[in-house]
Amino acid sequence: MGSTRDKIITASNELFRRYGYNGTSLAQISEASGATTGSIYHFFPGGKVDLGVAVVNTTGSIYRELFEAIAGAAENPVNGVYDVFVGAAATLEETDFIDPCPIGTIAREVANVSDPLRRAAADAMNSWIDAVTAHLTAAGVDDDAARALGELSVSAIEGGFVLARSRRDASVLVRSGEQVTKLIRDAVDAAPLTQRSGT
Amino acid sequence: MGSTRDKIITASNELFRRYGYNGTSLAQISEASGATTGSIYHFFPGGKVDLGVAVVNTTGSIYRELFEAIAGAAENPVNGVYDVFVGAAATLEETDFIDPCPIGTIAREVANVSDPLRRAAADAMNSWIDAVTAHLTAAGVDDDAARALGELSVSAIEGGFVLARSRRDASVLVRSGEQVTKLIRDAVDAAPLTQRSGT
DNA sequence: TGAGCATTAGAGTGATCGTTCTAGCCGCGA
DNA sequence: TCGCGGCTAGAACGATCACTCTAATGCTCA
């Protein structure tokens, strides 16, 4: 079920990443998804904004799950976030520097114009920060410190995308990941031993 | 001289920050600047891209000088970058969360579409990183470490703008500034005493 | 004053924008 | 077989897009 709807969201996601939100037309989305204008407005009665919100919500959930999968597979809690930076850099190079994240682009374009889109973007990024915070508190870091590191991680990745795509060189993400990891290591080392988990 | 040209660039800068690059029309720029279409194409024969490049170059220089002014006025080398984060947060709140930086927005929108704009954005951000690097090496930090911290600073600020504007809460910039400052303090403390300058 | 040129004025171009609308298709329950 | 509602098809709408073009203006320097 929802196959046409899914195709519309998937096509929009890719187009937004490549051309931005305002830079993508519904005609492009129609052609790329194989859905007609009628279908798009059937599933997204609010038009382009409705569609944008759906893309942001969907991508937000996917990336949160991706973070949890990567961080969960890390050999130790300190390296979980670093692995995400490295993975993002690899993705960027493999896709010829297409934006890996439509949310940051949409947020910057329309944060002052569309409240629904702004809120959806905030919710998505907050959910990532929640995930990083949970990951670090599980390693014994206190909540405030963990959250500050989560915010820095998300900011550094989103900002790193801008820098990496402009330069057409993703290595900055790896270097920023190393810097953030230093802070995470210090925070984990400072945690009371009794609260630490993991190896 | 260049008064009309300047007005066009200033108006475009403000509109790009508020509505994005693709979200701003030449008609809006014409009205906001008081210049006619003819004048815009007289000064920017390449049209919107030409204008965008000029906005990026101009803003890039201004922000580089602003960083140097703020960092130079800091009471010690460690706090220079932190003061920039705090200043950015204050600006964001004073302007009702209008994007302080048109360059990040333009870069994300058109990095895969317009090479001149992509390169101009890269040049601007690289010049900021050069400035941070120079600031830190003057405090004795070795060049590679200083550059990595410069890259993280610019990424964290650009990414922080996305997060702060979506949340309509600029405090994340202050917290990220604190985290980055920890790394800078460690780097300065690790520098050989003979190379340190400042108090 | 008058020639020459940078600049401004603004109507007009075809293309494309997001959106609306009506007609028809399809599969399923009775 | 019929009817109905979810879904699709795609033409059409007015608005607006980036851009072009021809004239006219105003400033400078002789």
Coordinates of C-alpha atoms (C1' of nucleotides) in Angstrom, one line a residue:
Chain A
M1 CA 0.0 0.0 0.0
G2 CA 1.0 3.6 -0.5
S3 CA 3.3 2.7 -3.3
T4 CA 2.6 5.8 -5.4
R5 CA 2.9 7.9 -2.3
D6 CA 6.2 6.4 -1.5
K7 CA 7.5 6.9 -5.0
I8 CA 6.5 10.6 -4.8
I9 CA 8.4 11.0 -1.5
T10 CA 11.5 9.2 -2.8
A11 CA 11.6 11.2 -6.0
S12 CA 11.1 14.4 -4.1
N13 CA 13.8 13.6 -1.6
E14 CA 16.4 13.0 -4.3
L15 CA 15.4 16.1 -6.2
F16 CA 15.4 18.3 -3.1
R17 CA 18.9 17.1 -2.3
R18 CA 20.1 17.9 -5.8
Y19 CA 18.3 21.1 -6.6
G20 CA 16.9 22.3 -3.3
Y21 CA 13.3 22.9 -2.3
N22 CA 12.6 26.0 -4.3
G23 CA 14.8 24.7 -7.1
T24 CA 12.6 21.7 -7.6
S25 CA 9.3 21.9 -9.5
L26 CA 6.3 19.7 -9.2
A27 CA 6.6 18.9 -12.9
Q28 CA 10.1 17.4 -12.1
I29 CA 8.7 15.4 -9.3
S30 CA 5.8 14.2 -11.4
E31 CA 8.2 13.1 -14.1
A32 CA 10.7 11.5 -11.8
S33 CA 8.1 9.6 -9.7
G34 CA 5.9 8.6 -12.6
A35 CA 2.9 10.1 -10.7
T36 CA 0.7 12.7 -12.3
T37 CA -0.2 16.1 -10.8
G38 CA -3.5 14.7 -9.8
S39 CA -1.9 11.9 -7.7
I40 CA 0.5 14.3 -6.1
Y41 CA -2.4 16.5 -4.9
H42 CA -4.4 13.5 -4.0
F43 CA -1.8 12.3 -1.5
F44 CA -0.6 15.8 -0.5
P45 CA -3.6 18.1 -0.6
G46 CA -1.6 20.9 0.9
G47 CA 0.6 20.9 -2.2
K48 CA 4.4 21.4 -2.1
V49 CA 4.6 22.3 1.6
D50 CA 2.7 19.1 2.5
L51 CA 5.0 17.1 0.4
G52 CA 8.1 18.8 1.9
V53 CA 6.9 18.1 5.4
A54 CA 6.4 14.4 4.4
V55 CA 9.9 14.3 3.0
V56 CA 11.4 15.9 6.1
N57 CA 9.5 13.5 8.4
T58 CA 10.4 10.4 6.5
T59 CA 14.1 11.4 6.1
G60 CA 14.3 12.4 9.7
S61 CA 13.2 8.9 10.9
I62 CA 15.5 7.1 8.5
Y63 CA 18.5 9.0 9.5
R64 CA 17.7 8.6 13.2
E65 CA 17.6 4.8 12.7
L66 CA 20.7 4.9 10.6
F67 CA 22.6 6.7 13.4
E68 CA 21.4 4.2 16.0
A69 CA 22.5 1.3 13.7
I70 CA 25.9 2.8 13.1
A71 CA 26.5 3.8 16.7
G72 CA 25.2 0.5 18.0
A73 CA 27.6 -1.4 15.8
A74 CA 30.6 0.7 16.9
E75 CA 33.3 -1.2 18.8
N76 CA 33.0 1.2 21.7
P77 CA 30.8 4.2 22.7
V78 CA 33.4 6.7 21.9
N79 CA 33.7 5.8 18.2
G80 CA 29.9 5.7 17.5
V81 CA 29.6 9.3 16.4
Y82 CA 32.9 9.3 14.6
D83 CA 31.7 6.4 12.4
V84 CA 28.7 8.5 11.4
F85 CA 31.0 11.3 10.3
V86 CA 33.1 8.9 8.3
G87 CA 30.0 7.3 6.8
A88 CA 28.7 10.7 5.8
A89 CA 31.9 11.6 4.1
A90 CA 31.9 8.3 2.1
T91 CA 28.3 8.8 1.0
L92 CA 29.1 12.3 -0.2
E93 CA 31.9 11.1 -2.4
E94 CA 30.0 8.1 -3.7
T95 CA 27.1 10.3 -4.8
D96 CA 29.2 13.0 -6.6
F97 CA 28.6 15.4 -3.7
I98 CA 24.9 15.5 -3.9
D99 CA 23.5 16.8 -0.6
P100 CA 23.0 13.7 1.7
C101 CA 20.3 15.6 3.7
P102 CA 17.3 17.4 2.3
I103 CA 16.4 18.6 5.7
G104 CA 19.2 21.1 6.2
T105 CA 18.6 22.6 2.8
I106 CA 14.9 22.9 3.2
A107 CA 15.3 24.4 6.7
R108 CA 17.7 27.1 5.4
E109 CA 15.5 27.9 2.4
V110 CA 12.1 28.3 4.1
A111 CA 12.7 28.6 7.9
N112 CA 11.5 32.2 7.6
V113 CA 8.6 31.5 5.2
S114 CA 6.9 28.2 6.2
D115 CA 6.2 27.4 9.8
P116 CA 5.2 23.8 9.2
L117 CA 8.4 23.1 7.3
R118 CA 10.5 24.8 9.9
R119 CA 8.9 22.8 12.7
A120 CA 9.3 19.5 10.8
A121 CA 12.9 20.2 10.3
A122 CA 13.4 21.1 14.0
D123 CA 11.7 17.9 15.0
A124 CA 13.8 15.8 12.8
M125 CA 17.1 17.3 14.0
N126 CA 16.0 17.2 17.6
S127 CA 15.3 13.5 17.2
W128 CA 18.9 13.0 16.0
I129 CA 20.2 14.9 18.9
D130 CA 18.1 12.8 21.3
A131 CA 19.6 9.7 19.8
V132 CA 23.2 11.0 20.3
T133 CA 22.3 12.1 23.8
A134 CA 20.9 8.6 24.6
H135 CA 24.0 7.0 23.1
L136 CA 26.3 9.0 25.3
T137 CA 24.4 8.9 28.5
A138 CA 24.4 5.1 28.2
A139 CA 28.2 5.4 28.3
G140 CA 27.9 7.4 31.6
V141 CA 28.1 10.9 30.3
D142 CA 25.7 13.2 32.2
D143 CA 22.7 14.5 30.3
D144 CA 23.6 18.1 29.8
A145 CA 27.1 17.3 28.5
A146 CA 25.7 14.6 26.3
R147 CA 23.1 16.9 24.8
A148 CA 25.7 19.6 24.1
L149 CA 27.8 17.1 22.3
G150 CA 24.8 15.9 20.3
E151 CA 24.0 19.4 19.2
L152 CA 27.6 20.0 18.2
S153 CA 27.7 16.7 16.3
V154 CA 24.6 17.5 14.3
S155 CA 25.7 21.1 13.7
A156 CA 29.2 19.9 12.5
I157 CA 27.7 17.4 10.2
E158 CA 25.2 19.8 8.6
G159 CA 27.8 22.5 8.4
G160 CA 30.3 20.0 7.1
F161 CA 28.0 19.2 4.2
V162 CA 28.0 22.8 3.1
L163 CA 31.8 23.0 3.3
A164 CA 32.4 19.6 1.7
R165 CA 30.0 20.1 -1.2
S166 CA 31.4 23.6 -1.9
R167 CA 34.9 22.2 -1.9
R168 CA 34.0 19.0 -3.6
D169 CA 36.2 17.4 -0.9
A170 CA 34.6 15.4 1.9
S171 CA 37.7 14.9 4.1
V172 CA 36.7 17.9 6.3
L173 CA 33.9 15.7 7.7
V174 CA 36.5 13.1 8.8
R175 CA 38.7 15.8 10.5
S176 CA 35.7 17.4 12.2
G177 CA 34.6 13.9 13.3
E178 CA 38.1 13.5 14.9
Q179 CA 37.8 16.8 16.8
V180 CA 34.3 16.0 18.1
T181 CA 35.5 12.5 19.1
K182 CA 38.2 14.1 21.3
L183 CA 35.4 15.8 23.3
I184 CA 33.4 12.7 23.5
R185 CA 36.4 10.7 24.7
D186 CA 37.0 13.3 27.4
A187 CA 33.4 13.2 28.5
V188 CA 33.3 9.4 28.6
D189 CA 36.6 9.3 30.5
A190 CA 35.2 11.8 33.0
A191 CA 32.1 9.7 33.6
P192 CA 31.8 7.9 37.0
L193 CA 33.0 4.3 36.4
T194 CA 29.8 2.9 38.0
Q195 CA 27.6 4.4 35.3
R196 CA 29.7 3.2 32.4
S197 CA 28.4 0.5 30.1
G198 CA 30.0 -1.1 27.1
T199 CA 33.5 -2.5 27.0
Chain B
M1 CA 31.0 55.4 -7.0
G2 CA 29.2 52.1 -7.5
S3 CA 26.3 53.3 -5.4
T4 CA 23.6 51.6 -7.4
R5 CA 25.7 48.4 -7.6
D6 CA 26.2 48.5 -3.9
K7 CA 22.4 48.9 -3.3
I8 CA 21.7 45.9 -5.5
I9 CA 24.2 43.8 -3.7
T10 CA 22.9 44.9 -0.2
A11 CA 19.3 44.2 -1.1
S12 CA 20.1 40.9 -2.7
N13 CA 22.1 39.9 0.4
E14 CA 19.2 40.6 2.7
L15 CA 16.6 38.9 0.4
F16 CA 18.8 35.8 -0.1
R17 CA 19.2 35.5 3.7
R18 CA 15.4 35.7 4.2
Y19 CA 14.1 33.7 1.2
G20 CA 17.1 31.9 -0.2
Y21 CA 18.6 32.2 -3.6
N22 CA 16.0 30.4 -5.7
G23 CA 13.3 31.9 -3.5
T24 CA 14.3 35.4 -4.4
S25 CA 13.2 36.9 -7.7
L26 CA 14.9 39.7 -9.6
A27 CA 11.7 41.7 -9.3
Q28 CA 12.0 41.6 -5.6
I29 CA 15.6 42.7 -5.8
S30 CA 14.7 45.5 -8.2
E31 CA 12.0 46.8 -5.8
A32 CA 14.1 46.5 -2.7
S33 CA 17.1 48.1 -4.2
G34 CA 15.3 50.8 -6.2
A35 CA 17.3 49.7 -9.2
T36 CA 15.5 48.7 -12.5
T37 CA 16.0 45.5 -14.4
G38 CA 18.2 47.4 -16.8
S39 CA 20.5 48.5 -14.1
I40 CA 20.8 45.0 -12.6
Y41 CA 21.8 43.6 -16.0
H42 CA 24.1 46.5 -16.6
F43 CA 26.2 45.7 -13.5
F44 CA 25.7 42.0 -13.6
P45 CA 25.6 40.9 -17.3
G46 CA 25.6 37.3 -16.3
G47 CA 22.3 37.7 -14.6
K48 CA 21.3 36.1 -11.3
V49 CA 24.4 33.9 -11.1
D50 CA 26.7 36.9 -11.5
L51 CA 24.8 38.7 -8.8
G52 CA 25.0 35.7 -6.5
V53 CA 28.7 35.5 -7.0
A54 CA 29.1 39.2 -6.1
V55 CA 27.0 38.8 -3.0
V56 CA 29.0 35.7 -1.9
N57 CA 32.3 37.5 -2.5
T58 CA 31.3 40.7 -0.7
T59 CA 29.8 38.9 2.3
G60 CA 32.8 36.5 2.4
S61 CA 35.2 39.5 2.8
I62 CA 33.0 41.3 5.3
Y63 CA 32.7 38.3 7.6
R64 CA 36.4 37.5 7.4
E65 CA 37.1 41.1 8.5
L66 CA 34.5 40.7 11.2
F67 CA 36.1 37.6 12.5
E68 CA 39.5 39.3 12.7
A69 CA 38.0 42.2 14.5
I70 CA 36.2 40.1 17.1
A71 CA 39.1 37.7 17.6
G72 CA 41.6 40.5 17.7
A73 CA 39.6 42.2 20.5
A74 CA 39.3 39.1 22.6
E75 CA 41.0 39.2 26.0
N76 CA 43.0 36.1 25.1
P77 CA 43.5 33.9 22.0
V78 CA 41.4 31.1 23.5
N79 CA 38.2 33.2 23.6
G80 CA 38.4 34.7 20.2
V81 CA 36.4 32.0 18.4
Y82 CA 34.0 31.7 21.3
D83 CA 33.2 35.4 21.0
V84 CA 32.2 34.9 17.4
F85 CA 29.8 32.1 18.3
V86 CA 28.2 34.3 20.9
G87 CA 28.0 37.3 18.5
A88 CA 26.4 35.1 15.9
A89 CA 23.8 33.9 18.4
A90 CA 23.0 37.5 19.4
T91 CA 22.6 38.6 15.8
L92 CA 20.3 35.7 15.1
E93 CA 18.0 36.7 17.9
E94 CA 18.1 40.4 17.1
T95 CA 17.1 39.8 13.5
D96 CA 14.1 37.5 14.3
F97 CA 16.2 34.5 13.1
I98 CA 16.8 35.6 9.6
D99 CA 19.8 33.7 8.3
P100 CA 22.9 35.7 9.1
C101 CA 24.8 34.1 6.2
P102 CA 23.6 34.0 2.6
I103 CA 26.6 31.9 1.6
G104 CA 25.7 28.7 3.3
T105 CA 22.2 28.9 1.9
I106 CA 23.4 29.6 -1.6
A107 CA 26.0 26.9 -1.4
R108 CA 23.5 24.3 -0.4
E109 CA 20.9 25.3 -3.0
V110 CA 23.2 25.4 -6.0
A111 CA 26.4 23.5 -5.3
N112 CA 25.3 20.9 -7.8
V113 CA 24.0 23.3 -10.3
S114 CA 26.3 26.3 -10.7
D115 CA 30.0 25.9 -10.6
P116 CA 30.8 29.6 -10.3
L117 CA 28.6 29.9 -7.2
R118 CA 29.9 26.8 -5.7
R119 CA 33.5 28.0 -6.1
A120 CA 32.7 31.4 -4.7
A121 CA 31.2 29.9 -1.7
A122 CA 34.2 27.6 -1.2
D123 CA 36.6 30.5 -1.5
A124 CA 34.6 32.6 1.1
M125 CA 34.5 29.8 3.6
N126 CA 38.1 28.9 3.0
S127 CA 39.1 32.5 3.7
W128 CA 37.3 32.3 7.1
I129 CA 39.2 29.1 7.9
D130 CA 42.4 30.7 6.9
A131 CA 41.7 33.5 9.3
V132 CA 40.9 31.1 12.2
T133 CA 44.0 29.1 11.4
A134 CA 46.2 32.3 11.5
H135 CA 44.6 33.3 14.8
L136 CA 45.4 30.0 16.4
T137 CA 48.9 29.5 15.0
A138 CA 49.7 32.9 16.3
A139 CA 48.9 31.5 19.7
G140 CA 51.4 28.7 19.1
V141 CA 49.1 25.9 17.8
D142 CA 50.6 24.0 15.0
D143 CA 49.2 24.5 11.5
D144 CA 47.4 21.2 11.0
A145 CA 45.6 21.3 14.3
A146 CA 44.7 25.0 13.9
R147 CA 43.2 24.3 10.5
A148 CA 41.2 21.4 11.7
L149 CA 39.8 23.6 14.5
G150 CA 39.1 26.3 11.9
E151 CA 37.1 23.9 9.8
L152 CA 35.2 22.7 12.8
S153 CA 34.4 26.2 13.8
V154 CA 33.0 27.2 10.5
S155 CA 31.1 23.9 10.2
A156 CA 29.6 24.3 13.6
I157 CA 28.5 27.9 13.0
E158 CA 27.0 27.1 9.6
G159 CA 25.3 24.0 11.0
G160 CA 24.3 25.9 14.1
F161 CA 22.5 28.4 12.0
V162 CA 20.3 25.6 10.5
L163 CA 19.5 24.2 13.9
A164 CA 19.0 27.6 15.6
R165 CA 16.7 29.0 12.9
S166 CA 14.6 25.8 12.9
R167 CA 14.2 25.9 16.6
R168 CA 13.9 29.6 16.8
D169 CA 16.4 29.4 19.7
A170 CA 20.0 30.6 19.2
S171 CA 21.4 29.2 22.4
V172 CA 22.8 26.1 20.7
L173 CA 25.4 28.4 19.1
V174 CA 26.7 29.4 22.5
R175 CA 26.8 25.8 23.7
S176 CA 28.6 24.6 20.6
G177 CA 31.0 27.6 21.0
E178 CA 31.8 26.3 24.5
Q179 CA 32.6 22.9 23.2
V180 CA 34.8 24.1 20.4
T181 CA 36.5 26.4 22.9
K182 CA 37.5 23.4 25.0
L183 CA 39.3 22.0 22.1
I184 CA 41.0 25.3 21.3
R185 CA 42.1 25.6 25.0
D186 CA 43.6 22.2 24.9
A187 CA 45.4 23.0 21.7
V188 CA 46.8 26.2 23.0
D189 CA 47.8 24.6 26.3
A190 CA 49.7 21.9 24.3
A191 CA 51.6 24.5 22.3
P192 CA 55.3 25.0 23.1
L193 CA 55.7 28.0 25.4
T194 CA 58.3 29.6 23.2
Q195 CA 55.9 30.0 20.4
R196 CA 53.0 31.5 22.3
S197 CA 52.1 35.1 22.0
G198 CA 49.4 37.2 23.7
T199 CA 48.9 37.2 27.5
Chain C
dT1 C1' 27.5 74.3 -25.5
dG2 C1' 27.7 69.6 -27.4
dA3 C1' 29.5 65.0 -28.2
dG4 C1' 30.0 60.6 -26.1
dC5 C1' 29.2 57.1 -22.9
dA6 C1' 27.8 55.0 -18.7
dT7 C1' 23.5 54.3 -16.7
dT8 C1' 18.5 54.0 -16.2
dA9 C1' 13.8 53.1 -17.7
dG10 C1' 10.4 49.7 -18.2
dA11 C1' 7.6 47.2 -21.6
dG12 C1' 7.8 42.8 -23.6
dT13 C1' 9.4 37.7 -24.4
dG14 C1' 8.4 32.8 -24.0
dA15 C1' 8.8 29.5 -20.5
dT16 C1' 7.6 27.6 -16.4
dC17 C1' 5.7 28.1 -11.8
dG18 C1' 2.1 25.9 -8.2
dT19 C1' -2.4 24.9 -8.3
dT20 C1' -7.2 23.7 -9.8
dC21 C1' -10.5 21.2 -12.1
dT22 C1' -13.2 17.8 -14.6
dA23 C1' -13.4 13.4 -16.6
dG24 C1' -12.3 8.8 -16.5
dC25 C1' -10.2 4.4 -14.8
dC26 C1' -9.9 0.6 -11.7
dG27 C1' -11.0 -3.0 -8.2
dC28 C1' -14.1 -4.5 -4.8
dG29 C1' -18.5 -5.4 -2.2
dA30 C1' -23.4 -6.6 -3.1
Chain D
dT1 C1' -23.6 -7.1 -13.2
dC2 C1' -23.9 -2.8 -11.1
dG3 C1' -22.4 1.1 -8.3
dC4 C1' -19.1 3.5 -5.6
dG5 C1' -15.0 5.5 -3.9
dG6 C1' -10.0 5.7 -4.2
dC7 C1' -6.9 7.0 -7.5
dT8 C1' -5.1 8.7 -12.0
dA9 C1' -5.0 11.5 -16.1
dG10 C1' -3.7 15.8 -18.0
dA11 C1' -5.5 20.1 -19.9
dA12 C1' -6.0 24.7 -18.3
dC13 C1' -5.4 28.9 -15.2
dG14 C1' -3.3 33.2 -13.9
dA15 C1' 0.9 34.6 -11.9
dT16 C1' 5.5 35.1 -12.1
dC17 C1' 10.0 33.7 -13.6
dA18 C1' 14.8 35.2 -15.6
dC19 C1' 16.0 37.7 -19.2
dT20 C1' 16.1 40.9 -23.6
dC21 C1' 15.6 45.0 -26.0
dT22 C1' 15.1 49.8 -27.4
dA23 C1' 15.0 54.5 -25.8
dA24 C1' 15.8 58.0 -23.1
dT25 C1' 18.5 60.2 -19.5
dG26 C1' 22.2 62.4 -17.1
dC27 C1' 27.1 63.2 -16.3
dT28 C1' 31.8 64.3 -17.9
dC29 C1' 35.0 66.6 -20.3
dA30 C1' 36.3 69.4 -24.3

